[in-house]
Coordinates of C-alpha atoms in Angstrom, one line a residue:
M1 CA 67.6 70.7 48.6
K2 CA 67.4 67.3 50.7
K3 CA 65.4 67.4 53.9
E4 CA 68.2 66.6 56.4
I5 CA 70.1 69.7 55.7
L6 CA 66.4 71.9 55.8
M7 CA 65.7 73.5 58.8
N8 CA 62.2 73.5 58.3
W9 CA 59.9 71.4 55.3
I10 CA 56.5 70.3 54.0
D11 CA 55.4 66.9 54.2
L12 CA 52.4 65.3 51.9
S13 CA 51.4 62.2 53.3
R14 CA 50.1 59.7 50.5
E15 CA 48.7 57.5 53.5
N16 CA 46.7 60.0 54.7
L17 CA 45.2 61.1 51.5
I18 CA 44.2 57.6 50.4
H19 CA 42.6 57.3 53.9
N20 CA 40.6 60.5 53.3
I21 CA 39.7 59.1 49.9
E22 CA 38.7 55.9 51.5
V23 CA 36.3 57.7 54.3
I24 CA 34.7 59.7 51.2
R25 CA 33.8 56.4 49.2
S26 CA 32.2 55.0 51.8
F27 CA 29.7 57.7 51.5
C28 CA 29.5 58.1 47.9
G29 CA 29.7 54.2 47.3
R30 CA 31.0 53.2 43.8
K31 CA 28.0 54.5 41.9
T32 CA 29.3 57.9 42.2
A33 CA 32.6 58.6 40.6
L34 CA 35.0 61.5 42.3
S35 CA 36.9 64.6 40.7
A36 CA 39.5 65.9 43.3
L37 CA 39.8 69.6 43.3
L38 CA 43.2 71.2 42.4
K39 CA 42.4 74.6 42.6
A40 CA 43.9 77.5 44.3
N41 CA 47.1 75.4 44.0
A42 CA 45.1 72.2 45.3
Y43 CA 44.6 74.2 48.5
G44 CA 48.0 75.2 49.2
H45 CA 49.5 71.8 49.1
G46 CA 51.1 72.0 45.4
I47 CA 49.3 70.8 42.4
E48 CA 51.9 69.0 41.0
P49 CA 52.6 66.7 43.6
M50 CA 49.2 66.5 44.4
A51 CA 48.3 65.4 41.0
E52 CA 50.8 62.7 41.1
L53 CA 49.7 61.5 44.9
F54 CA 46.0 61.5 43.6
A55 CA 46.9 59.4 40.5
K56 CA 48.5 56.6 42.4
A57 CA 45.4 56.6 44.5
G58 CA 43.7 55.8 41.7
I59 CA 41.9 59.5 41.2
D60 CA 43.0 61.1 37.9
C61 CA 39.9 63.6 37.2
F62 CA 40.5 66.9 38.0
S63 CA 39.1 70.0 38.6
V64 CA 40.8 73.3 38.2
H65 CA 39.5 76.8 38.4
S66 CA 41.9 78.8 35.8
F67 CA 43.5 77.6 32.5
D68 CA 47.1 78.3 34.0
E69 CA 46.1 75.4 36.4
A70 CA 44.7 73.0 33.8
L71 CA 48.3 73.7 31.9
R72 CA 49.9 72.8 34.8
V73 CA 48.0 69.6 35.5
K74 CA 48.3 68.6 32.2
A75 CA 52.1 69.3 32.0
T76 CA 52.4 66.4 35.1
G77 CA 50.9 64.0 32.8
F78 CA 48.7 62.4 35.7
G79 CA 45.2 63.8 34.7
K80 CA 43.2 62.0 31.8
R81 CA 40.5 64.4 32.7
I82 CA 41.1 68.0 33.4
I83 CA 37.8 69.9 34.2
L84 CA 38.6 73.8 34.2
I85 CA 35.4 75.4 36.2
G86 CA 36.7 79.0 36.1
P87 CA 36.0 81.7 33.8
Q88 CA 38.3 81.8 30.5
T89 CA 38.7 84.8 27.9
E90 CA 37.9 84.1 24.3
E91 CA 41.4 82.7 23.3
Q92 CA 41.5 80.6 26.2
L93 CA 38.3 79.0 25.3
K94 CA 39.6 78.5 22.0
M95 CA 43.2 76.8 23.3
S96 CA 41.0 74.8 26.1
I97 CA 39.2 72.8 22.7
Q98 CA 42.6 72.3 21.1
K99 CA 44.1 70.9 24.3
G100 CA 41.6 68.7 25.2
F101 CA 40.3 70.6 28.4
E102 CA 36.6 70.0 29.5
F103 CA 35.3 73.1 30.8
I104 CA 32.4 75.1 32.3
V105 CA 30.1 77.4 30.1
Y106 CA 27.1 79.6 31.4
T107 CA 27.1 82.5 29.2
F108 CA 25.6 83.3 26.2
E109 CA 28.6 85.4 24.9
S110 CA 31.3 81.9 25.6
L111 CA 27.9 80.3 23.2
E112 CA 28.7 82.5 20.7
W113 CA 32.3 81.7 20.6
L114 CA 32.2 78.1 20.6
K115 CA 29.4 78.3 17.5
R116 CA 32.3 80.1 15.9
F117 CA 35.5 78.0 16.8
S118 CA 33.8 74.7 16.1
K119 CA 33.3 75.4 12.4
T120 CA 37.1 75.2 11.9
C121 CA 38.0 72.8 14.9
K122 CA 37.9 69.2 14.5
K123 CA 38.1 68.5 18.2
P124 CA 35.1 67.6 20.2
V125 CA 33.8 70.8 22.4
K126 CA 33.6 69.0 25.9
I127 CA 31.7 71.1 28.2
H128 CA 29.6 71.2 31.1
V129 CA 26.8 73.6 31.5
K130 CA 26.8 75.4 34.8
I131 CA 22.9 75.9 36.5
E132 CA 22.5 78.5 38.5
T133 CA 20.3 77.4 41.3
G134 CA 21.4 80.2 44.2
T135 CA 24.6 80.6 45.0
Y136 CA 24.7 83.9 42.5
R137 CA 28.1 83.3 41.4
Q138 CA 28.3 81.3 37.6
G139 CA 25.3 79.8 35.9
V140 CA 22.8 79.8 33.5
P141 CA 19.6 80.9 35.3
I142 CA 16.4 78.3 34.8
R143 CA 14.8 81.5 33.0
D144 CA 17.1 81.3 30.6
L145 CA 17.8 77.8 30.1
L146 CA 15.7 76.9 27.3
F147 CA 17.5 79.4 25.0
F148 CA 21.0 78.2 26.2
I149 CA 20.1 74.8 25.2
Q150 CA 18.9 75.7 21.9
G151 CA 21.9 77.5 21.5
L152 CA 24.4 74.3 22.4
K153 CA 22.2 72.5 19.6
H154 CA 24.4 75.0 16.7
I155 CA 27.9 73.9 18.1
R156 CA 29.7 71.1 16.2
N157 CA 31.2 68.2 17.4
L158 CA 29.9 69.2 20.8
R159 CA 29.8 66.4 23.9
L160 CA 27.9 67.8 26.8
K161 CA 30.0 66.0 29.6
G162 CA 28.1 67.2 32.2
I163 CA 25.8 69.8 34.0
S164 CA 26.5 71.1 37.7
S165 CA 25.8 73.3 40.2
H166 CA 27.0 74.7 43.5
F167 CA 25.5 74.8 47.1
A168 CA 25.2 78.1 48.6
N169 CA 25.1 76.9 52.1
I170 CA 24.9 73.3 52.5
E171 CA 26.9 73.4 55.6
D172 CA 24.2 75.1 57.6
T173 CA 22.8 71.5 59.2
S174 CA 19.8 74.0 61.3
D175 CA 17.8 74.4 58.0
T176 CA 18.1 72.8 55.2
T177 CA 15.2 75.0 53.1
Y178 CA 17.6 76.3 50.7
Y179 CA 19.6 73.3 49.9
K180 CA 16.6 71.2 48.8
H181 CA 15.5 74.8 47.0
Q182 CA 18.7 74.0 44.7
M183 CA 18.2 70.6 44.4
D184 CA 15.1 70.6 43.1
L185 CA 16.3 73.3 40.9
F186 CA 19.0 71.5 39.4
N187 CA 16.8 68.4 39.1
Q188 CA 14.2 70.9 36.7
A189 CA 17.5 71.7 35.0
H190 CA 18.4 68.3 34.3
A191 CA 14.5 67.5 33.2
L192 CA 14.9 70.1 30.6
F193 CA 18.2 68.9 28.8
I194 CA 16.4 65.6 28.9
R195 CA 13.2 67.0 27.4
E196 CA 15.3 69.2 24.7
G197 CA 17.2 66.1 23.6
L198 CA 20.5 67.0 25.0
V199 CA 21.6 64.4 27.5
P200 CA 24.4 65.2 29.6
E201 CA 26.8 62.3 30.3
E202 CA 27.2 63.1 33.9
R203 CA 25.4 65.5 36.7
H204 CA 27.7 67.1 39.7
I205 CA 26.5 68.8 42.4
A206 CA 28.1 67.3 46.1
C207 CA 31.1 68.9 47.4
S208 CA 32.6 67.9 50.2
A209 CA 29.9 68.8 53.1
A210 CA 27.1 67.5 50.5
V211 CA 29.0 64.3 50.4
L212 CA 29.2 63.7 53.9
L213 CA 25.8 65.0 54.7
Y214 CA 23.3 64.3 52.3
P215 CA 23.4 61.1 49.9
E216 CA 20.4 62.4 47.8
T217 CA 23.2 65.0 46.2
L218 CA 25.6 61.8 44.8
L219 CA 25.0 61.6 41.1
E220 CA 27.0 60.1 38.5
R221 CA 29.9 62.5 40.0
A222 CA 30.9 64.5 43.1
R223 CA 33.5 67.1 43.5
P224 CA 34.7 67.2 46.8
G225 CA 37.5 69.6 47.9
I226 CA 38.8 70.3 51.4
A227 CA 37.7 66.7 53.0
L228 CA 40.1 65.1 50.4
Y229 CA 42.8 67.3 51.8
G230 CA 42.0 66.0 55.7
Y231 CA 39.4 69.1 57.0
L232 CA 35.8 69.8 57.1
S233 CA 34.5 72.9 55.4
S234 CA 33.0 74.5 58.7
P235 CA 32.6 74.2 62.1
E236 CA 29.1 73.1 62.2
L237 CA 29.8 69.8 60.2
S238 CA 32.3 68.7 63.0
F239 CA 29.1 68.7 65.1
A240 CA 26.7 67.5 62.6
L241 CA 29.1 64.6 61.3
K242 CA 29.3 61.1 62.8
L243 CA 32.3 60.0 60.4
P244 CA 33.5 56.4 60.6
K245 CA 36.9 57.6 61.0
P246 CA 38.4 60.8 61.0
L247 CA 39.9 62.9 58.1
K248 CA 43.4 63.2 58.6
P249 CA 45.7 66.1 57.0
V250 CA 47.4 65.4 54.2
L251 CA 49.9 68.5 54.7
S252 CA 52.4 68.7 57.6
W253 CA 54.9 71.7 58.1
K254 CA 58.0 70.6 60.2
T255 CA 61.0 72.4 61.7
R256 CA 64.3 71.6 63.5
I257 CA 64.1 72.6 66.8
A258 CA 67.0 75.4 67.1
Q259 CA 67.4 75.1 71.1

């Protein structure tokens, strides 16, 4: 339905999105690639229109939470790389390999599934291993990581696209002890992969707040989320940050005055 005959509608600003990307890139530099988060229906903005806007703005690597979201992004044709960061069923894992998705692996059960699938599937198994550093949501604990790496070596056509983790309280600028502890564990995990001869193509741990606050979290890739859409992830950040330019909301909700 045309906008001129609607009483209310949503606008998505390509100009504001490009502005936000430029602000974030000013912190990342060119050495850190960006993966745009499209989880939760692109933070309510709509997966399909946001995938198109991101692609036109020069970002075509997308992270999604669910297998269904990955299918929606693939159907748009705008995502060259689709990274599935949430849990999957056994059947979804198999289909993810067939469709060329990259995906997070962090359980020994999923390793067994991948060993079995890789025996008959000739397509590359493109995985990211999530490390548990202290968020306690998903990930391989450091104490189990050596056994996990040994299990990875039995998967045929394996491509270790990356290792990742997630900060628990990076927005708490009053005390940086915990985030530094998590970063240290992540570095230990990376060193273990190197020692075992399984070198990840990239590392990614930086969320929106990490990108804007702590340059040492900027590795080969960053995963900014809400900041790309024009918002800071906590009120504390607005006091701690001195942005060169303010972020601009991508979404605006408009209506006509009835009286």
